[in-house]
Amino acid sequence: MELKKYWQPEAETMPREEIRKMQSEKLVKQVRHAYDHVPPYRKKMDEAGVKPEDIHGIEDIRKLPFITKYDLRDNYPDGMLATDVGKAGCVRIQSTSGTTGRRVIAYYTQHDVDLWEDCTARAITAAGCDRNDVCQIAYGYGLFTGGAGLNGGSHKVGCLTVPMSSGNTDRQIQFMQDLGTTLLCCTPSYAAYLGESLKERGIDPASLSLKAGIFGAEPWTEEMRRDIEKSLGIKAYDIFGLTEISGPGVAFECEAQHGMHVNEDHFYAEIVDPDTLEPVPVGEKGELVFTCLDKEAFPLIRYRTRDICVLDPTPCICGRTFIRMAKPMGRSDDMLIIRGVNVFPSQIETVLLNEGYAPNYRIEVDRANNSDTLDIYVELGEEQFGDTVKSVTNAEKKLAGAIKTMLGISPVVHLVAPKSIQRSEGKAVRVVDKRKLID
Ligand code: ADP
Ligand code: ZN
């Protein structure tokens, strides 16, 4: 049987006018649902002086108030759960990993789970996989959406699903070998670690059956993609999502590997200026905002993700008509302000990989003498480890210079022994901001 190109071709290749019409119809219904059944959102709409009757289509979305993570936290644990659904109508919860310190609980009906799993099935199909594939899922299972989301999509597609969860690298590699895993799903930082582990064990990636990987849940750079593709011998696809909106699969990459298609039949994406909250022109950078068009239990409208990115409306060679979002550079709350300059960890990662280092690093920010300090710890490669102190010092200076060119501020670079920086099995923690510990 020929390989299926799209999981749901009628949706994924729908003409743009039809997408907009569908989004308009769904938005009108969803606003009514949220107004009637999500009391905190009703309050927000009342305060903003907008009624469900004022919303006639997607062009009216600008009239609606935003929801932020603070609203979710204030309404913990179930204040934003639709009252007509209630806990009795739900079949599952998931919870954020709390990367930025605040846990949120998201609720799902069976219908919500089905839509979500269709989204991950679309991603798996776009990565060139079907029922003949062996899909090893090394995202964490449990409250985190990664494991559950990809697991559901893999079942739908009919892959042989291997629910490994994260960690236990030896066992991961053994299962890849014994079961002939073709598709690996995990965070990009764990994928990089698995690649490094293969090398360490002297296993040639070509001896495995791996052909593709679906990696997401944290920011990663193009340079890191190339690194992973090489070390695992695969094509690496990005996937994006967040618990509040459902989980991984809100957007996914196709064979073009150039931005992720937003599943626009279920989620409406906007980019707004994070200060003025006004929409920015298409193609400009800003904060990503999502509206769930057909979720029942947790129908978030205009949810501010804090992710900074750009939308690309140009047609894609894959034939999908859904708009694409660029890799988020990081979240507005990942952004460090160092000596008045905005710094995203992903910018530093780009320089490291361009300069030939592995993506194993730690960024430490502190204050000394009323000024911010920036220290970057980077691992030496095995081959550099035996170098003289002088050549290591020169290498540190060279790297510091390249980072200064990128950021406009000078860091202190410390090249440290191979394997001395802790590896991550889930989302990597790469920044230690000691300034925050003081205030
Ligand atoms: P938490 O907010 O606790 O990390 P989630 O697990 O729901 O909880 O994480 C969602 C966030 O992860 C997104 O808002 C985004 O910042 C980040 N993220 C997810 N996928 C990607 C990706 N492919 N690229 C960059 N960032 C991503
Ligand atoms: Zn495409």
Short mmCIF file of C-alpha atoms and ligand atoms in Angstrom, two decimals:
data_model
loop_
_atom_site.label_atom_id
_atom_site.label_comp_id
_atom_site.label_asym_id
_atom_site.label_seq_id
_atom_site.Cartn_x
_atom_site.Cartn_y
_atom_site.Cartn_z
CA MET A 1 0.00 0.00 0.00
CA GLU A 2 1.28 3.44 -0.87
CA LEU A 3 2.47 5.63 1.96
CA LYS A 4 -0.26 7.99 3.15
CA LYS A 5 0.86 11.58 2.70
CA TYR A 6 -1.67 13.21 5.01
CA TRP A 7 -3.49 11.76 7.98
CA GLN A 8 -6.65 13.78 7.28
CA PRO A 9 -6.25 15.15 3.75
CA GLU A 10 -9.65 16.88 3.66
CA ALA A 11 -8.67 19.03 6.64
CA GLU A 12 -4.96 19.40 6.01
CA THR A 13 -5.33 20.60 2.43
CA MET A 14 -8.56 22.57 2.81
CA PRO A 15 -8.66 25.78 0.74
CA ARG A 16 -7.84 28.89 2.80
CA GLU A 17 -11.31 30.46 2.39
CA GLU A 18 -12.89 27.30 3.73
CA ILE A 19 -10.55 27.23 6.70
CA ARG A 20 -11.53 30.78 7.55
CA LYS A 21 -15.21 30.01 7.20
CA MET A 22 -14.88 26.97 9.41
CA GLN A 23 -12.90 28.94 11.99
CA SER A 24 -15.54 31.67 12.01
CA GLU A 25 -18.35 29.23 12.60
CA LYS A 26 -16.47 27.41 15.31
CA LEU A 27 -15.42 30.64 17.06
CA VAL A 28 -19.00 31.91 17.32
CA LYS A 29 -20.03 28.65 18.99
CA GLN A 30 -16.97 28.45 21.21
CA VAL A 31 -17.40 31.99 22.55
CA ARG A 32 -20.99 31.19 23.44
CA HIS A 33 -19.84 27.99 25.16
CA ALA A 34 -17.14 29.78 27.17
CA TYR A 35 -19.45 32.66 28.11
CA ASP A 36 -22.16 30.31 29.32
CA HIS A 37 -19.95 27.72 31.02
CA VAL A 38 -16.61 29.21 32.06
CA PRO A 39 -17.47 31.76 34.77
CA PRO A 40 -14.03 33.47 34.92
CA TYR A 41 -14.14 34.04 31.16
CA ARG A 42 -17.69 35.34 31.33
CA LYS A 43 -16.48 37.83 33.93
CA LYS A 44 -13.64 38.94 31.66
CA MET A 45 -16.00 39.40 28.73
CA ASP A 46 -18.42 41.36 30.87
CA GLU A 47 -15.59 43.58 32.08
CA ALA A 48 -14.49 44.13 28.48
CA GLY A 49 -18.08 44.94 27.53
CA VAL A 50 -18.33 42.24 24.91
CA LYS A 51 -21.16 39.73 24.52
CA PRO A 52 -21.29 36.48 22.54
CA GLU A 53 -23.72 38.24 20.14
CA ASP A 54 -20.93 40.66 19.18
CA ILE A 55 -18.88 37.82 17.71
CA HIS A 56 -19.92 37.03 14.14
CA GLY A 57 -16.70 35.55 12.81
CA ILE A 58 -12.97 35.29 13.14
CA GLU A 59 -12.50 39.00 12.34
CA ASP A 60 -14.23 39.80 15.64
CA ILE A 61 -11.70 37.88 17.71
CA ARG A 62 -9.88 41.15 18.45
CA LYS A 63 -12.81 42.23 20.60
CA LEU A 64 -12.27 39.33 23.00
CA PRO A 65 -10.20 39.47 26.19
CA PHE A 66 -7.02 37.43 26.61
CA ILE A 67 -6.40 34.59 29.05
CA THR A 68 -3.00 34.30 30.72
CA LYS A 69 -1.27 31.70 32.81
CA TYR A 70 -2.13 33.87 35.84
CA ASP A 71 -5.83 33.36 35.16
CA LEU A 72 -5.25 29.61 35.11
CA ARG A 73 -3.25 29.74 38.30
CA ASP A 74 -5.84 31.90 40.05
CA ASN A 75 -8.53 29.43 39.06
CA TYR A 76 -6.58 26.33 40.08
CA PRO A 77 -7.59 23.52 40.10
CA ASP A 78 -10.82 23.57 38.08
CA GLY A 79 -12.21 27.11 37.84
CA MET A 80 -11.74 27.19 34.07
CA LEU A 81 -13.26 23.76 33.49
CA ALA A 82 -16.52 24.17 31.55
CA THR A 83 -19.38 23.71 34.01
CA ASP A 84 -21.66 21.84 31.59
CA VAL A 85 -18.92 19.24 31.14
CA GLY A 86 -17.74 19.10 34.75
CA LYS A 87 -15.41 16.48 36.11
CA ALA A 88 -17.97 13.77 35.34
CA GLY A 89 -17.77 14.60 31.64
CA CYS A 90 -13.98 14.45 31.53
CA VAL A 91 -11.87 11.37 30.95
CA ARG A 92 -8.37 12.71 31.62
CA ILE A 93 -6.25 15.49 33.03
CA GLN A 94 -2.70 16.45 32.12
CA SER A 95 -0.56 19.02 33.81
CA THR A 96 2.22 21.38 32.75
CA SER A 97 5.76 20.42 33.56
CA GLY A 98 6.02 23.65 35.52
CA THR A 99 9.15 24.80 33.66
CA THR A 100 8.35 28.33 34.69
CA GLY A 101 7.24 27.36 38.14
CA ARG A 102 3.47 27.33 37.89
CA ARG A 103 1.47 24.19 37.45
CA VAL A 104 -1.71 24.19 35.41
CA ILE A 105 -4.22 21.36 35.17
CA ALA A 106 -5.91 20.84 31.80
CA TYR A 107 -9.07 18.74 31.42
CA TYR A 108 -10.16 16.64 28.44
CA THR A 109 -13.39 15.00 27.32
CA GLN A 110 -13.10 11.92 25.10
CA HIS A 111 -13.80 14.22 22.13
CA ASP A 112 -10.93 16.50 23.18
CA VAL A 113 -8.56 13.53 23.46
CA ASP A 114 -9.64 12.33 20.00
CA LEU A 115 -8.91 15.68 18.37
CA TRP A 116 -5.55 15.90 20.11
CA GLU A 117 -4.57 12.40 19.00
CA ASP A 118 -5.57 13.23 15.43
CA CYS A 119 -3.12 16.14 15.63
CA THR A 120 -0.23 13.92 16.69
CA ALA A 121 -1.26 11.34 14.08
CA ARG A 122 -0.94 14.12 11.48
CA ALA A 123 2.58 14.82 12.76
CA ILE A 124 3.58 11.14 12.60
CA THR A 125 2.21 10.82 9.05
CA ALA A 126 4.02 14.02 8.03
CA ALA A 127 7.23 12.46 9.32
CA GLY A 128 6.74 9.74 6.69
CA CYS A 129 5.49 7.01 9.01
CA ASP A 130 2.54 4.62 8.84
CA ARG A 131 1.31 1.33 10.30
CA ASN A 132 4.52 -0.43 9.30
CA ASP A 133 6.62 1.75 11.59
CA VAL A 134 7.91 1.10 15.07
CA CYS A 135 7.43 4.24 17.14
CA GLN A 136 9.55 4.51 20.28
CA ILE A 137 8.22 7.16 22.61
CA ALA A 138 10.85 8.46 25.00
CA TYR A 139 8.89 11.50 26.13
CA GLY A 140 7.89 11.24 29.76
CA TYR A 141 4.58 9.48 30.42
CA GLY A 142 2.37 10.71 33.21
CA LEU A 143 1.14 14.23 33.80
CA PHE A 144 3.38 15.62 31.05
CA THR A 145 1.58 15.73 27.71
CA GLY A 146 4.51 14.44 25.63
CA GLY A 147 4.19 10.70 26.26
CA ALA A 148 0.40 10.52 26.25
CA GLY A 149 0.02 12.74 23.16
CA LEU A 150 2.40 10.89 20.89
CA ASN A 151 1.21 7.54 22.24
CA GLY A 152 -2.34 8.28 21.14
CA GLY A 153 -1.28 9.46 17.68
CA SER A 154 0.94 6.44 17.21
CA HIS A 155 -1.99 4.12 18.01
CA LYS A 156 -4.24 5.93 15.56
CA VAL A 157 -1.69 5.64 12.78
CA GLY A 158 -1.24 2.00 13.69
CA CYS A 159 2.49 2.06 14.37
CA LEU A 160 3.84 -0.53 16.73
CA THR A 161 4.02 1.74 19.76
CA VAL A 162 6.87 1.31 22.21
CA PRO A 163 5.93 3.27 25.35
CA MET A 164 9.41 3.65 26.86
CA SER A 165 8.93 6.96 28.68
CA SER A 166 12.07 8.97 29.32
CA GLY A 167 15.36 7.82 30.80
CA ASN A 168 17.24 4.54 31.03
CA THR A 169 19.39 5.19 28.01
CA ASP A 170 20.83 1.67 27.80
CA ARG A 171 17.36 0.20 27.59
CA GLN A 172 16.32 2.80 25.01
CA ILE A 173 19.21 1.79 22.78
CA GLN A 174 18.63 -1.91 23.31
CA PHE A 175 14.95 -1.60 22.32
CA MET A 176 15.93 0.41 19.25
CA GLN A 177 18.19 -2.45 18.25
CA ASP A 178 15.93 -5.36 19.24
CA LEU A 179 12.64 -3.99 17.90
CA GLY A 180 13.99 -2.16 14.87
CA THR A 181 12.63 1.22 15.97
CA THR A 182 12.07 3.49 12.96
CA LEU A 183 10.60 6.60 14.62
CA LEU A 184 11.92 8.17 17.82
CA CYS A 185 9.86 10.72 19.76
CA CYS A 186 11.43 12.67 22.65
CA THR A 187 12.76 16.10 23.59
CA PRO A 188 15.56 17.39 21.33
CA SER A 189 17.94 17.52 24.28
CA TYR A 190 17.34 13.83 24.98
CA ALA A 191 17.69 13.00 21.29
CA ALA A 192 21.08 14.72 21.31
CA TYR A 193 22.04 12.72 24.37
CA LEU A 194 20.97 9.46 22.74
CA GLY A 195 23.11 10.36 19.70
CA GLU A 196 26.06 11.01 21.96
CA SER A 197 25.43 7.74 23.80
CA LEU A 198 25.45 5.73 20.56
CA LYS A 199 28.81 7.20 19.67
CA GLU A 200 30.18 6.44 23.11
CA ARG A 201 29.12 2.81 22.79
CA GLY A 202 30.61 2.56 19.33
CA ILE A 203 27.22 1.91 17.71
CA ASP A 204 26.96 3.13 14.12
CA PRO A 205 23.55 4.80 13.63
CA ALA A 206 23.42 3.15 10.20
CA SER A 207 23.22 -0.23 11.97
CA LEU A 208 19.84 0.84 13.43
CA SER A 209 16.54 1.08 11.53
CA LEU A 210 15.82 4.64 12.69
CA LYS A 211 14.64 6.96 9.92
CA ALA A 212 12.83 9.83 11.60
CA GLY A 213 12.44 11.65 14.89
CA ILE A 214 9.70 13.94 16.21
CA PHE A 215 11.23 16.28 18.73
CA GLY A 216 9.70 19.15 20.64
CA ALA A 217 8.46 20.47 23.98
CA GLU A 218 11.42 22.86 24.26
CA PRO A 219 13.25 25.33 22.04
CA TRP A 220 16.01 23.97 19.82
CA THR A 221 18.00 25.48 17.02
CA GLU A 222 18.60 24.55 13.37
CA GLU A 223 22.19 23.78 14.30
CA MET A 224 21.02 21.33 16.92
CA ARG A 225 18.72 19.74 14.35
CA ARG A 226 21.66 19.10 12.03
CA ASP A 227 23.66 17.68 14.90
CA ILE A 228 20.90 15.25 15.89
CA GLU A 229 20.22 14.24 12.28
CA LYS A 230 23.84 13.33 11.90
CA SER A 231 24.35 11.54 15.19
CA LEU A 232 21.18 9.44 14.86
CA GLY A 233 21.15 9.12 11.07
CA ILE A 234 17.58 10.40 10.72
CA LYS A 235 15.43 13.25 9.53
CA ALA A 236 14.40 15.30 12.57
CA TYR A 237 10.98 16.98 12.68
CA ASP A 238 9.86 19.66 15.08
CA ILE A 239 6.55 19.50 16.96
CA PHE A 240 5.00 22.20 19.10
CA GLY A 241 2.33 22.29 21.71
CA LEU A 242 1.36 23.29 25.19
CA THR A 243 -0.73 21.65 27.86
CA GLU A 244 -3.22 24.50 28.13
CA ILE A 245 -4.15 24.17 24.45
CA SER A 246 -3.98 20.32 24.42
CA GLY A 247 -0.35 19.17 24.17
CA PRO A 248 2.15 18.36 21.42
CA GLY A 249 0.62 18.54 17.95
CA VAL A 250 -0.84 22.04 18.09
CA ALA A 251 1.64 22.51 15.23
CA PHE A 252 3.89 20.05 13.43
CA GLU A 253 6.55 20.00 10.79
CA CYS A 254 6.28 18.47 7.31
CA GLU A 255 8.95 17.26 4.89
CA ALA A 256 9.87 20.88 4.07
CA GLN A 257 11.29 21.22 7.63
CA HIS A 258 10.60 24.89 7.38
CA GLY A 259 8.14 25.93 10.05
CA MET A 260 5.35 23.99 11.72
CA HIS A 261 1.83 23.79 10.30
CA VAL A 262 -0.68 24.95 12.90
CA ASN A 263 -3.69 22.62 13.04
CA GLU A 264 -5.94 25.50 12.15
CA ASP A 265 -9.15 23.53 12.04
CA HIS A 266 -8.81 23.18 15.84
CA PHE A 267 -6.63 26.11 16.90
CA TYR A 268 -6.62 29.71 15.75
CA ALA A 269 -3.21 31.39 15.97
CA GLU A 270 -2.51 35.11 16.33
CA ILE A 271 0.67 37.05 16.92
CA VAL A 272 0.37 40.12 19.13
CA ASP A 273 2.72 42.75 20.39
CA PRO A 274 3.36 41.63 24.01
CA ASP A 275 3.28 45.23 25.26
CA THR A 276 0.34 46.76 23.42
CA LEU A 277 -1.48 43.41 22.86
CA GLU A 278 -2.40 44.65 19.38
CA PRO A 279 -2.08 42.12 16.55
CA VAL A 280 1.12 42.60 14.53
CA PRO A 281 1.18 42.41 10.72
CA VAL A 282 1.60 38.87 9.34
CA GLY A 283 5.25 37.93 9.15
CA GLU A 284 6.30 40.06 12.11
CA LYS A 285 7.60 38.73 15.39
CA GLY A 286 5.52 38.80 18.54
CA GLU A 287 3.76 36.73 21.18
CA LEU A 288 1.85 33.70 20.01
CA VAL A 289 -1.80 33.56 21.10
CA PHE A 290 -4.07 30.54 20.61
CA THR A 291 -7.80 30.03 20.63
CA CYS A 292 -9.16 26.50 20.97
CA LEU A 293 -11.94 26.32 18.41
CA ASP A 294 -13.58 23.07 19.38
CA LYS A 295 -12.35 21.87 22.73
CA GLU A 296 -15.16 21.07 25.14
CA ALA A 297 -13.70 20.79 28.64
CA PHE A 298 -11.05 23.49 28.62
CA PRO A 299 -12.06 25.94 25.92
CA LEU A 300 -9.36 28.59 26.21
CA ILE A 301 -9.88 31.70 24.10
CA ARG A 302 -7.00 34.03 23.17
CA TYR A 303 -4.55 32.28 25.46
CA ARG A 304 -1.23 34.11 25.67
CA THR A 305 1.51 31.49 25.33
CA ARG A 306 4.43 33.89 26.05
CA ASP A 307 6.20 32.14 23.16
CA ILE A 308 7.85 34.57 20.78
CA CYS A 309 7.55 33.64 17.14
CA VAL A 310 6.48 34.51 13.60
CA LEU A 311 3.70 33.13 11.37
CA ASP A 312 4.34 32.30 7.74
CA PRO A 313 1.26 32.32 5.48
CA THR A 314 3.10 31.39 2.27
CA PRO A 315 2.08 28.13 0.58
CA CYS A 316 4.11 25.05 1.48
CA ILE A 317 5.55 22.53 -0.95
CA CYS A 318 3.92 19.68 0.99
CA GLY A 319 0.45 20.76 -0.13
CA ARG A 320 -0.87 21.45 3.36
CA THR A 321 -2.74 24.74 3.50
CA PHE A 322 -2.38 25.36 7.24
CA ILE A 323 -0.31 28.40 8.16
CA ARG A 324 3.18 27.74 9.52
CA MET A 325 4.77 29.02 12.70
CA ALA A 326 8.52 29.45 12.99
CA LYS A 327 10.41 27.70 15.76
CA PRO A 328 9.72 29.76 18.86
CA MET A 329 12.93 31.53 19.87
CA GLY A 330 12.02 30.99 23.47
CA ARG A 331 9.38 32.32 25.75
CA SER A 332 9.12 35.90 26.81
CA ASP A 333 9.84 34.63 30.31
CA ASP A 334 12.91 32.65 29.13
CA MET A 335 14.31 35.87 27.84
CA LEU A 336 17.11 37.18 29.98
CA ILE A 337 17.80 40.86 30.24
CA ILE A 338 21.53 41.15 30.76
CA ARG A 339 23.04 44.60 31.04
CA GLY A 340 19.92 45.90 29.37
CA VAL A 341 20.20 43.58 26.39
CA ASN A 342 17.58 40.95 25.54
CA VAL A 343 19.20 37.54 25.39
CA PHE A 344 17.58 34.24 24.44
CA PRO A 345 19.46 31.05 25.37
CA SER A 346 18.78 29.81 21.82
CA GLN A 347 21.03 32.57 20.44
CA ILE A 348 23.91 31.31 22.53
CA GLU A 349 23.20 27.73 21.45
CA THR A 350 23.37 28.77 17.79
CA VAL A 351 26.85 30.21 18.28
CA LEU A 352 28.10 27.16 20.20
CA LEU A 353 27.01 24.74 17.52
CA ASN A 354 28.33 26.95 14.72
CA GLU A 355 31.68 26.98 16.48
CA GLY A 356 31.72 23.19 16.57
CA TYR A 357 30.73 22.55 20.19
CA ALA A 358 28.08 20.08 21.35
CA PRO A 359 24.82 21.49 22.74
CA ASN A 360 25.89 20.82 26.34
CA TYR A 361 26.07 24.12 28.14
CA ARG A 362 24.92 26.07 31.18
CA ILE A 363 24.32 29.78 31.32
CA GLU A 364 24.79 31.54 34.66
CA VAL A 365 23.72 35.10 35.21
CA ASP A 366 24.55 36.99 38.38
CA ARG A 367 25.28 40.49 39.67
CA ALA A 368 28.62 41.82 40.85
CA ASN A 369 29.52 45.46 41.51
CA ASN A 370 26.09 46.59 40.33
CA SER A 371 26.54 45.03 36.96
CA ASP A 372 25.19 41.80 35.45
CA THR A 373 27.64 38.98 34.84
CA LEU A 374 27.23 36.33 32.17
CA ASP A 375 29.14 33.06 32.50
CA ILE A 376 28.76 30.32 29.95
CA TYR A 377 29.99 26.81 30.72
CA VAL A 378 30.58 24.69 27.63
CA GLU A 379 31.98 21.19 27.34
CA LEU A 380 35.18 20.56 25.47
CA GLY A 381 35.09 17.82 22.86
CA GLU A 382 36.97 14.61 23.76
CA GLU A 383 39.62 15.48 21.18
CA GLN A 384 40.20 18.96 22.65
CA PHE A 385 40.42 17.68 26.19
CA GLY A 386 44.11 16.89 26.06
CA ASP A 387 44.96 20.36 24.70
CA THR A 388 47.32 22.70 26.48
CA VAL A 389 45.98 25.31 28.87
CA LYS A 390 47.06 27.96 26.41
CA SER A 391 45.08 26.57 23.54
CA VAL A 392 42.02 26.11 25.77
CA THR A 393 42.30 29.73 26.89
CA ASN A 394 42.51 30.80 23.26
CA ALA A 395 39.47 28.71 22.41
CA GLU A 396 37.56 30.34 25.28
CA LYS A 397 38.45 33.79 23.98
CA LYS A 398 37.43 32.90 20.45
CA LEU A 399 34.06 31.57 21.60
CA ALA A 400 33.47 34.60 23.84
CA GLY A 401 34.19 36.82 20.82
CA ALA A 402 31.68 34.95 18.64
CA ILE A 403 29.02 35.23 21.36
CA LYS A 404 29.73 38.93 21.77
CA THR A 405 29.20 39.41 18.03
CA MET A 406 25.81 37.70 18.30
CA LEU A 407 24.55 39.34 21.50
CA GLY A 408 26.42 42.61 21.73
CA ILE A 409 27.60 41.87 25.26
CA SER A 410 30.68 39.98 26.43
CA PRO A 411 30.35 36.72 28.32
CA VAL A 412 33.00 34.85 30.26
CA VAL A 413 33.34 31.44 28.64
CA HIS A 414 34.51 28.44 30.65
CA LEU A 415 35.43 25.34 28.70
CA VAL A 416 34.91 22.38 31.01
CA ALA A 417 35.62 18.65 30.90
CA PRO A 418 33.55 16.43 28.59
CA LYS A 419 30.43 14.98 30.31
CA SER A 420 30.67 17.39 33.23
CA ILE A 421 27.41 19.17 32.42
CA GLN A 422 24.31 17.31 33.51
CA ARG A 423 22.27 15.71 30.71
CA SER A 424 18.52 15.98 30.49
CA GLU A 425 16.03 13.21 29.85
CA GLY A 426 13.14 15.63 29.56
CA LYS A 427 13.19 19.37 29.14
CA ALA A 428 16.68 20.73 29.64
CA VAL A 429 17.33 23.38 32.29
CA ARG A 430 20.13 25.49 30.89
CA VAL A 431 19.85 28.80 32.62
CA VAL A 432 20.65 29.62 36.24
CA ASP A 433 19.69 33.20 36.97
CA LYS A 434 21.14 33.88 40.39
CA ARG A 435 19.84 37.46 40.34
CA LYS A 436 16.34 36.09 40.85
CA LEU A 437 17.43 34.38 44.04
CA ILE A 438 18.27 37.73 45.59
CA ASP A 439 15.00 39.64 45.13
P1 ADP B 1 5.52 24.16 30.86
O1 ADP B 1 4.93 25.51 30.59
O2 ADP B 1 5.50 23.82 32.29
O3 ADP B 1 6.85 23.91 30.22
P2 ADP B 1 4.31 22.52 28.78
O4 ADP B 1 4.93 21.19 28.88
O5 ADP B 1 2.90 22.58 28.42
O6 ADP B 1 4.49 23.18 30.18
O7 ADP B 1 5.21 23.37 27.80
C1 ADP B 1 4.74 24.14 26.72
C2 ADP B 1 5.82 25.08 26.26
O8 ADP B 1 6.97 24.36 25.80
C3 ADP B 1 5.45 25.97 25.10
O9 ADP B 1 4.71 27.08 25.51
C4 ADP B 1 6.81 26.35 24.55
O10 ADP B 1 7.39 27.39 25.30
C5 ADP B 1 7.62 25.11 24.77
N1 ADP B 1 7.68 24.30 23.52
C6 ADP B 1 6.93 23.23 23.20
N2 ADP B 1 7.28 22.74 22.00
C7 ADP B 1 8.27 23.53 21.52
C8 ADP B 1 9.04 23.55 20.32
N3 ADP B 1 8.90 22.64 19.36
N4 ADP B 1 9.95 24.54 20.18
C9 ADP B 1 10.12 25.47 21.15
N5 ADP B 1 9.44 25.49 22.30
C10 ADP B 1 8.52 24.54 22.49
ZN ZN B 2 4.41 21.75 4.64
#
